[in-house]
Coordinates of C-alpha atoms in Angstrom, one line a residue:
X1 CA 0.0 0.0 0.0
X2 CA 1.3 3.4 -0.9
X3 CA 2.3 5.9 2.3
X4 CA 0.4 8.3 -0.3
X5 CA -2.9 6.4 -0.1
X6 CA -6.0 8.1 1.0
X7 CA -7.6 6.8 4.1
X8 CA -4.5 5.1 4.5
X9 CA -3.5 3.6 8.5
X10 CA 0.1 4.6 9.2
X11 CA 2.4 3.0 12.4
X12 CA 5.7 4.3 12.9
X13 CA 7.9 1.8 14.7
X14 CA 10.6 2.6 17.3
X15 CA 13.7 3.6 15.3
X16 CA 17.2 3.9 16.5
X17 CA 19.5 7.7 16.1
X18 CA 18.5 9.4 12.9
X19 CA 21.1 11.0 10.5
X20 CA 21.3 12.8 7.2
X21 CA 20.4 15.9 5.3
X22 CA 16.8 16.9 4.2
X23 CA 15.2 20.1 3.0
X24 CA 11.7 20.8 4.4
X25 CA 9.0 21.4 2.1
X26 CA 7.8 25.3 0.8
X27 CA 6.5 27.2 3.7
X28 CA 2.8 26.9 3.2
X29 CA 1.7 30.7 5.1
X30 CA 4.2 32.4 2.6
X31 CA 2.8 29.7 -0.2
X32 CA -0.5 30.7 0.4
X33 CA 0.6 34.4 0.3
X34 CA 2.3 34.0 -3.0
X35 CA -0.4 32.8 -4.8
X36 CA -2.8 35.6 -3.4
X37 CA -0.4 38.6 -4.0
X38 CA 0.7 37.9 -7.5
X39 CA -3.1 37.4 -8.3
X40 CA -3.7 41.0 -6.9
X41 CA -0.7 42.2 -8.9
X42 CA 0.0 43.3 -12.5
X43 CA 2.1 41.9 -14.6
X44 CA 3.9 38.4 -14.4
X45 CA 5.2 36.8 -10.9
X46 CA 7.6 34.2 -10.4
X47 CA 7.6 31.6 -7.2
X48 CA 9.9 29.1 -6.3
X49 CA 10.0 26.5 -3.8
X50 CA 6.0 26.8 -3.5
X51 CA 4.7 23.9 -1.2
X52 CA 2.8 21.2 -4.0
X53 CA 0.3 20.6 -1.2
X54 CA -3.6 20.2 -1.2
X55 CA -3.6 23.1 0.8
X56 CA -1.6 25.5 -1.5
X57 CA -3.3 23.7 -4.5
X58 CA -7.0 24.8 -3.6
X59 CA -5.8 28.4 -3.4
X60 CA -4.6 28.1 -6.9
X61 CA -7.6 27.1 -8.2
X62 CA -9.9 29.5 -6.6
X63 CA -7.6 32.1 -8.1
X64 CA -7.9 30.4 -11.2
X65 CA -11.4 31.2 -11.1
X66 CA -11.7 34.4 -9.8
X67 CA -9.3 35.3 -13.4
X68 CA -6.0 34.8 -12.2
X69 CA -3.5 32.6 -15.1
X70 CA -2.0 30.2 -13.0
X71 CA 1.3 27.6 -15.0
X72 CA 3.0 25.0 -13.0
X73 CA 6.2 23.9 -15.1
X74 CA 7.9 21.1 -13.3
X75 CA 11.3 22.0 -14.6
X76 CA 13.3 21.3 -11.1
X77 CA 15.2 24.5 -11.4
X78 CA 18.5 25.5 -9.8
X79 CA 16.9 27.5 -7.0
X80 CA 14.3 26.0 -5.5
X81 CA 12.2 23.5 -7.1
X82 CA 9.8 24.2 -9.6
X83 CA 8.9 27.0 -11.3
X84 CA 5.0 28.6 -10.9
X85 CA 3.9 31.4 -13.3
X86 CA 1.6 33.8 -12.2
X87 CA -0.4 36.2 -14.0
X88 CA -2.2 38.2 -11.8
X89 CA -5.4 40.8 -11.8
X90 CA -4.9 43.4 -10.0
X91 CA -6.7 45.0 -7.1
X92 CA -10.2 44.9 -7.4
X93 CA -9.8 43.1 -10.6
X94 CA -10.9 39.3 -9.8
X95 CA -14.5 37.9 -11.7
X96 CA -17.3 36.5 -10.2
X97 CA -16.3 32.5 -10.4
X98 CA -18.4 30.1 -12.0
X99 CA -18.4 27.6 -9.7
X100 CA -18.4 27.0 -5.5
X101 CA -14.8 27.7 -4.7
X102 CA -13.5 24.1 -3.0
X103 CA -10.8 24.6 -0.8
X104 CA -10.2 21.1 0.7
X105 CA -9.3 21.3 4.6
X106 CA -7.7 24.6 3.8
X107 CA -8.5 27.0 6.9
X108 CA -5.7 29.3 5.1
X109 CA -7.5 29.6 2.4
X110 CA -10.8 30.2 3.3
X111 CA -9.7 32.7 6.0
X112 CA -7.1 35.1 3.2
X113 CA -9.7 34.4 0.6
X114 CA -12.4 36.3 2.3
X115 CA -10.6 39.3 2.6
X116 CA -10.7 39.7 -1.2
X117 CA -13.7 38.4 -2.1
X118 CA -15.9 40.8 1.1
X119 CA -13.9 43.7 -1.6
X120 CA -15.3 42.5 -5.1
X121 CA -18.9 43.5 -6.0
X122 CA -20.1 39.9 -6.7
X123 CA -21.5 36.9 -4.9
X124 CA -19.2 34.0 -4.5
X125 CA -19.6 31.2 -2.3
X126 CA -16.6 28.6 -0.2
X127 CA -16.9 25.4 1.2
X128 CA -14.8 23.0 1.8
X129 CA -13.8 19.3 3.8
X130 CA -16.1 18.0 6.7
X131 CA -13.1 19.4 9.0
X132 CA -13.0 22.6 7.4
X133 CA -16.6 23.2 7.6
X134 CA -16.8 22.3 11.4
X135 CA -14.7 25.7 11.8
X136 CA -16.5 29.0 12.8
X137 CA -15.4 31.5 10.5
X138 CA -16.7 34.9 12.8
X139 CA -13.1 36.1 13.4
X140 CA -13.0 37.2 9.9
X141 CA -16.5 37.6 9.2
X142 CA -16.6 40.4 12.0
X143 CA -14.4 42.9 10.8
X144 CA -15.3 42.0 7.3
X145 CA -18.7 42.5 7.7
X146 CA -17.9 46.1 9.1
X147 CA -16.0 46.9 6.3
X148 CA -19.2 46.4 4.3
X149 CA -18.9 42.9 3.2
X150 CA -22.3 40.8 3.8
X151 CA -22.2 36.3 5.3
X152 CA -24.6 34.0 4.9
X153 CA -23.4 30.8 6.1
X154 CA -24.0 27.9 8.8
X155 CA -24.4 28.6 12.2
X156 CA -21.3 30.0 13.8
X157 CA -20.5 31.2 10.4
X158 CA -19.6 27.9 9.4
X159 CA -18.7 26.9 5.7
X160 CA -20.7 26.4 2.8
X161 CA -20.6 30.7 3.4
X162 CA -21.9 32.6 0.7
X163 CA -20.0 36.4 0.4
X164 CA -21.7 39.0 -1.1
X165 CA -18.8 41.4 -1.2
X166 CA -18.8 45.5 -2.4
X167 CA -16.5 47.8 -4.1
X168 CA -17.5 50.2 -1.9
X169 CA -15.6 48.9 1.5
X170 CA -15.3 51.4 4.1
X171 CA -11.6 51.4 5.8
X172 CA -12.0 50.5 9.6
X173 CA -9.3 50.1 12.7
X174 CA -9.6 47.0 14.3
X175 CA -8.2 45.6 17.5
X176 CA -8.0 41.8 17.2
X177 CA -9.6 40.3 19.9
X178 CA -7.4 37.0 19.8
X179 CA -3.5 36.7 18.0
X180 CA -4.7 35.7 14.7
X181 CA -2.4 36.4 11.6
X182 CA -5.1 34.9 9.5
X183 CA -7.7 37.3 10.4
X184 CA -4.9 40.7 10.6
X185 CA -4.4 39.3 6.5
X186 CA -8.4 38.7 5.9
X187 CA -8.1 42.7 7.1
X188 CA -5.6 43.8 5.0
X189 CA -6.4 42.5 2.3
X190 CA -9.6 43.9 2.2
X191 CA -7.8 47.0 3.1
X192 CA -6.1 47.0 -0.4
X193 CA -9.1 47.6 -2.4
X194 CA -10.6 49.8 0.2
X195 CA -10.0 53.5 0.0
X196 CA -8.4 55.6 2.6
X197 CA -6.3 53.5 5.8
X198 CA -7.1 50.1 7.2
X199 CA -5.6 49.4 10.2
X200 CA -5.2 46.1 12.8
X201 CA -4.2 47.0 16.3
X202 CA -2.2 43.6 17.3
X203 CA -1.9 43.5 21.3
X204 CA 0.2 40.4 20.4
X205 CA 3.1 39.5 17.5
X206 CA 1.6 37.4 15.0
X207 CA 3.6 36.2 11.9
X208 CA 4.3 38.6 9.8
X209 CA 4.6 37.7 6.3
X210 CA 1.6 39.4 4.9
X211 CA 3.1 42.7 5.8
X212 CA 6.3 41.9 4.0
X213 CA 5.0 40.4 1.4
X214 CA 2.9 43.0 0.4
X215 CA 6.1 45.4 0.9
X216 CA 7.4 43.6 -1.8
X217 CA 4.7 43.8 -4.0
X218 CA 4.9 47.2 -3.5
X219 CA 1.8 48.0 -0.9
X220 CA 2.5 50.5 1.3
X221 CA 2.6 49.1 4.8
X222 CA 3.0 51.2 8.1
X223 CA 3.7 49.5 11.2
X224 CA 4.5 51.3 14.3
X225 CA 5.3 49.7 17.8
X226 CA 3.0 50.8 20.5
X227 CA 4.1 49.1 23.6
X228 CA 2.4 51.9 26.1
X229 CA -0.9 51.5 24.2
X230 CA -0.6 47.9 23.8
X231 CA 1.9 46.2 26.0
X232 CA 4.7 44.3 25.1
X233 CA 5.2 43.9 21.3
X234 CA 2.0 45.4 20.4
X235 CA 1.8 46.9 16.7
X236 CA -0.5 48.9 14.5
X237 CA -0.2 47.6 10.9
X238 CA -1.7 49.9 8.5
X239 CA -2.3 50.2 4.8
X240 CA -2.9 52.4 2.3
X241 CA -6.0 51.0 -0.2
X242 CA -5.9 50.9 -4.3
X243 CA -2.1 50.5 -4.9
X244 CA -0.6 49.0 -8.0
X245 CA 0.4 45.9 -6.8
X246 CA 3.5 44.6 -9.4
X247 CA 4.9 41.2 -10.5
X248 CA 7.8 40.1 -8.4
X249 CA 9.9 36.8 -8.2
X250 CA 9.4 34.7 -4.9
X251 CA 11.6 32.0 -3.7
X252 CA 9.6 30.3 -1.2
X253 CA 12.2 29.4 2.0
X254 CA 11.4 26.0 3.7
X255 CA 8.1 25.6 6.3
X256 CA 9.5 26.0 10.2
X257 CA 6.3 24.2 11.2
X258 CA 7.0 21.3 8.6
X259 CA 10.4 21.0 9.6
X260 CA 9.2 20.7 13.5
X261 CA 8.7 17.2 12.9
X262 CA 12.4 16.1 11.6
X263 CA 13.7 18.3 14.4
X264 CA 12.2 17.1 17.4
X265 CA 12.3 13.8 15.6
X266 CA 16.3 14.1 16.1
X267 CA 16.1 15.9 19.3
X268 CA 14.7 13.0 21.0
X269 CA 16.6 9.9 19.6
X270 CA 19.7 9.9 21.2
X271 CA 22.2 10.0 18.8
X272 CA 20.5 11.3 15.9
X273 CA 22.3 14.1 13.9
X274 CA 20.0 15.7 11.3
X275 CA 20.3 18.9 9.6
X276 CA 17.1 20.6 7.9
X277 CA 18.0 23.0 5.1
X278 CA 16.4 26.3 3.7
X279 CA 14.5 26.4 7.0
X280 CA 12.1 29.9 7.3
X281 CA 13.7 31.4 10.9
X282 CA 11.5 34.8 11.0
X283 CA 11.4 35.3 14.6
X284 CA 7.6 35.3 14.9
X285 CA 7.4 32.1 13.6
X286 CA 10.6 30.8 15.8
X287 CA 9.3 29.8 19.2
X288 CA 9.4 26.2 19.1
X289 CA 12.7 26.2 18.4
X290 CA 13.8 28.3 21.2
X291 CA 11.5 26.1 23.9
X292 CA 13.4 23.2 22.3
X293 CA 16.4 25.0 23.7
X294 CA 15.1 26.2 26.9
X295 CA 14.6 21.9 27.0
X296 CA 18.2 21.6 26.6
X297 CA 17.9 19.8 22.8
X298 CA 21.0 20.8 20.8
X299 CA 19.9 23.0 17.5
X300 CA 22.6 25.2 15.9
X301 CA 20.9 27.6 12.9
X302 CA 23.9 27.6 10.2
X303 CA 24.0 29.3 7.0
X304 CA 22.3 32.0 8.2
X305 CA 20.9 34.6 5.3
X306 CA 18.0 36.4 4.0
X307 CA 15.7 35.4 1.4
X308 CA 12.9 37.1 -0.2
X309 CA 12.7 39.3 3.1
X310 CA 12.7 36.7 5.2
X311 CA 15.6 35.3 7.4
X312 CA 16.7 31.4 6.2
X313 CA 18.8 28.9 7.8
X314 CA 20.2 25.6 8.1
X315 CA 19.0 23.6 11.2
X316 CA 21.7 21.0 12.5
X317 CA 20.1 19.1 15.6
X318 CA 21.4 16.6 17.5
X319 CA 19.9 13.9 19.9
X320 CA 19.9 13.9 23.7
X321 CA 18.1 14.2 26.6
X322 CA 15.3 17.0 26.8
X323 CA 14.2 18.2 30.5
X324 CA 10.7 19.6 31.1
X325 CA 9.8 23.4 30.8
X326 CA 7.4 25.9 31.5
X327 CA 6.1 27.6 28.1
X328 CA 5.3 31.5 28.7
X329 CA 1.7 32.0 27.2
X330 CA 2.8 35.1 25.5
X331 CA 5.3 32.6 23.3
X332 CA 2.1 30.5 22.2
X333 CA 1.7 33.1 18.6
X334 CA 5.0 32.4 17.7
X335 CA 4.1 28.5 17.6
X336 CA 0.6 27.9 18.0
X337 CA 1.2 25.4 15.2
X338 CA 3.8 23.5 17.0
X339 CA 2.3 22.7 20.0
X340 CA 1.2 19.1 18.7
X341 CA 4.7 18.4 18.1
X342 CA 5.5 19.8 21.5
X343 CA 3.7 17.6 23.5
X344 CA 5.5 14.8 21.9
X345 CA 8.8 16.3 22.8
X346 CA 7.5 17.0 26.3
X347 CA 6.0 13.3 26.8
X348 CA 9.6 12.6 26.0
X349 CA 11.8 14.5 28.1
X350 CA 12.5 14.7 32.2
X351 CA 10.0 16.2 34.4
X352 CA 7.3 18.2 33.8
X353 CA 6.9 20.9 30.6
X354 CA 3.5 23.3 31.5
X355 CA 2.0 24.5 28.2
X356 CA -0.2 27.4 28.3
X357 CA -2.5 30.0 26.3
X358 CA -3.6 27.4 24.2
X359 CA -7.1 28.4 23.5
X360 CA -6.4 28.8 19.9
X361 CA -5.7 25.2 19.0
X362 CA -9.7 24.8 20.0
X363 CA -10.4 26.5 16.5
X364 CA -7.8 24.6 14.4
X365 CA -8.0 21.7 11.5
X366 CA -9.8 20.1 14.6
X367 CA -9.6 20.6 18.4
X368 CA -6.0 20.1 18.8
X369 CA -5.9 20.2 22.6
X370 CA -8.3 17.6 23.0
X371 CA -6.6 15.6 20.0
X372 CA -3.1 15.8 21.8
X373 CA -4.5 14.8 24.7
X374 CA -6.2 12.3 23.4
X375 CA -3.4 10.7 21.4
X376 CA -1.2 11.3 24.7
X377 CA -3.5 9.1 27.1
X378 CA -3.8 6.2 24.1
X379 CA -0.5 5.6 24.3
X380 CA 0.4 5.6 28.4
X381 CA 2.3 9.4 28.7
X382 CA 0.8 11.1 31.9
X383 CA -0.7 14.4 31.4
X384 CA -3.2 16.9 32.4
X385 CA -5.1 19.1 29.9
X386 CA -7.1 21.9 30.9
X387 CA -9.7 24.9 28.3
X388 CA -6.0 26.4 27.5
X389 CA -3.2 24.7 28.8
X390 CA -1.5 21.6 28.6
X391 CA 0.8 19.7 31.1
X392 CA 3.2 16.6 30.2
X393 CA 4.6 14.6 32.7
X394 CA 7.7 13.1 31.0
X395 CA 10.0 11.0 32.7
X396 CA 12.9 10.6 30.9
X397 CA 12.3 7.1 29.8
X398 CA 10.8 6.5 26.0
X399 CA 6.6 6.6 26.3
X400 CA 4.5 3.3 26.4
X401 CA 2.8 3.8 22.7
X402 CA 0.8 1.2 21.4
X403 CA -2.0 3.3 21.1
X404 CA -3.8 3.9 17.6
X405 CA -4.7 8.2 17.3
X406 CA -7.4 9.3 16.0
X407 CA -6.1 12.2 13.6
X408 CA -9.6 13.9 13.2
X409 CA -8.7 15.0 9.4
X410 CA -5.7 16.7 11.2
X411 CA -2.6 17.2 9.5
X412 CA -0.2 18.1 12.2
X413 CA -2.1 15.2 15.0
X414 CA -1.1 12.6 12.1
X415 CA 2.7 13.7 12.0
X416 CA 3.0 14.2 15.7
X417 CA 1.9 10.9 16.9
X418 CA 3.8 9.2 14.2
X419 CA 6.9 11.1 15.7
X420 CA 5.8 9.5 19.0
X421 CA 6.1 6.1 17.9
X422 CA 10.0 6.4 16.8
X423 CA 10.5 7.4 20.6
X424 CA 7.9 4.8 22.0
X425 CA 8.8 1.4 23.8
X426 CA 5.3 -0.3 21.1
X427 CA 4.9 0.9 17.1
X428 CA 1.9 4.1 17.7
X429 CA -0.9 4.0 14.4
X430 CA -2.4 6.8 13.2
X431 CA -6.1 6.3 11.6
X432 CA -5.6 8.0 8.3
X433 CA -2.3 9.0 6.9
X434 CA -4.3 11.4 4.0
X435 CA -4.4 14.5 5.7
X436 CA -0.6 14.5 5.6
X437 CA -0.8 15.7 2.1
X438 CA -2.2 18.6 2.9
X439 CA 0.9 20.5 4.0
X440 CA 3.9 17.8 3.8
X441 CA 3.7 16.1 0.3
X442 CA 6.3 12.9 0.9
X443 CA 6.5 13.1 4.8
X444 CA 6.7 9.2 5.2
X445 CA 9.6 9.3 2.7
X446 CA 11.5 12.0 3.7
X447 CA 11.4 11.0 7.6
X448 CA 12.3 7.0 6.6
X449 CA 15.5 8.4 4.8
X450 CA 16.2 9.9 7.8
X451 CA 16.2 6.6 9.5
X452 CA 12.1 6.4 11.0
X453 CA 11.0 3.4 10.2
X454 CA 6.7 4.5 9.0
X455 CA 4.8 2.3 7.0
X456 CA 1.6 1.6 5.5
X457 CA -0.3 -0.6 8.2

């Protein structure tokens, strides 16, 4: 049976140290964010290194059919993969689609993608997997809808949710109520074909690669610390509407929260000496890695450079023993999507590691609390989990596993628990390998080559 198969039971089997070199897959946020911008922009834009995920794919084709030319040429160029040719619209240029746009278990999508169609006078209408339409849209839908956008959708805002979007949007200052960089983009992208200054007050950092991006598209993009207003690293991101957004070449660096797995993969097999390459180090994005540190794992960012705007480097990681930690809740932004894989290092190491500020997982691909605490108690590791906080009690020794998870059409449950079971004392199972394919194309193979030992059950 293929690791690639749909619906497809995974185990991963204890392994011994793991060695080699790997390159982690396209970054899927600046993905996403590639594919959006040079649809918004004039002329012809480049990308390299874009992540060939579902994901990324169903954001392609709803550009496609709001009238942006979209080429793939799988010519495995010298920079970063293959080539992708965009030809975009420009602001306030997209077409009313055809069709329901179908954006697979893609929460990225559906979130970005409301921005610009809430700012295009037509009727349009998303939808997507049964795990993508269990999730509330609201966050977006509030400060869209003030804009001057108009929902209709399932209750909580859910998906299939029809957009009747205006021309006519009305710039607005909002304070997000939660860190959410998907919501601050749904914002500003509205914000572009909006006249006059839209502006998200952000109490807390949240990754930042819309505002760079759209620096490099040539947006023009204020943001101005307030820490008296706001506290500690509070911002106010502003933008000017109706710019002329222009072509640009992207190389796509590699996804921190895809290489997570290979990482703490390594940290925890004793031995192990893995470097990830091309790895995406923007400090926003970054806090795994430095808990992985405050843990004691051994992770030395070489090769250190820019690309595209955003910092890059290679991540050389070697096994050993990890110790428990306390997480500071203002660090969960910076990794909100690596707390899965947290846990696993946690159920790992020595003593006790206190996760908190956790409420966002609640409002993932699933609810990724209960699913890490779920998969945690299947397979013997000792833990408490409370409505935004997590605590592991590791002791050192390798987990009992045996347990078969229940990935909930969750892409980053699926990869975590299989990183378990290379750790474990018993194989763990996962219930459906297909998600994986949503954000790591080849996971199986690239972790095996490694060393892991993950195959088709």
């Amino acid at each position: 049976m293929s690791l690639r198969a749909h619906s497809a039971k995974l185990v991963a089997r204890p392994a011994g140290r793991l060695q080699g070199r790997v390159c982690a897959p396209g970054d899927k946020s600046i993905s996403h964010r590639a594919l959006m911008f040079g649809a918004l922009a004039l002329g012809e834009t480049t990308v390299r290194g874009l992540l060939d995920g579902e994901d990324v794919l169903a954001t392609a084709a709803a550009l496609r059919a709001l009238g942006a030319e979209i080429t793939h040429v799988r010519d495995g160029g010298p920079l970063s993969g293959d080539l992708w040719r965009i030809r975009g619209f420009g602001v306030g240029g997209g077409r009313e689609p055809a069709d329901v746009l179908e954006l697979g278990n893609s929460g990225t999508s559906a979130r970005l993608l409301a921005g610009i169609l809430a700012s295009h006078p037509f009727t349009s209408i998303m939808t997507g997997d049964a795990s993508l339409r269990r999730r509330p849209m609201h966050r977006v839908i509030e400060p869209l809808t003030r804009m001057g956008g108009r929902f209709e959708g399932r209750e909580g805002g859910r998906l299939p949710l029809a957009i009747v979007g205006t021309d006519e949007m009305v710039p607005i200052e909002y304070r997000l109520p939660v860190a959410s960089a998907q919501v601050k983009s749904a914002i500003l992208l509205a914000g572009l074909n909006t006249a006059g200054e839209t502006t998200v007050v952000e109490p807390e950092p949240t990754r930042d690669h819309t505002e760079r991006m759209l620096r490099h598209f040539g947006a023009e993009v204020r943001v101005v610390l307030a820490p008296g207003e706001l506290g500690d690293g509070g911002k106010r991101i502003t933008v000017v509407g109706w710019p002329e957004l222009l072509g640009r070449d992207i190389v796509v660096p590699g996804d921190p929260s895809s290489a997570a797995f290979a990482v703490v993969a390594a940290a925890i097999r004793p031995g192990s000496d893995v470097t990830i390459e091309n790895v995406g180090v923007n400090p926003l994005r970054a806090g795994l890695y430095q808990t992985l540190r405050d843990m004691g794992a051994d992770i030395a960012f070489e090769n250190e450079r820019e690309v595209g705007g955003e910092p890059v480097a290679d991540l050389h990681v070697k096994g050993g023993v990890l110790k428990g930690v306390e997480v500071p809740p203002e660090r969960a932004p910076s990794m909100i999507d690596e707390y899965p894989i947290l846990a696993i290092a946690a159920a790992c190491a020595k003593g006790t590691t206190r996760m908190q500020g956790l409420a966002e997982l609640r409002a993932k691909e699933s609810d990724r609390l209960a699913s890490v605490s779920a998969g945690l108690f299947a397979n013997g590791v000792k833990h408490e989990m409370g409505l935004a906080d997590l605590v592991v009690h590791g002791t050192g020794a390798p987990p009992a596993g045996g347990g078969l998870v229940a990935t909930h059409l969750d892409h980053r449950i699926a990869m975590s628990f299989l990183v378990l079971g290379l750790a474990a004392r018993e194989p763990v199972a996962i219930d459906d390998g297909s998600p994986i394919e949503t954000s790591f194309p080849g996971f199986a193979q690239l972790m095996n080559g490694l060393g892991a030992r993950i195959e088709a059950a």
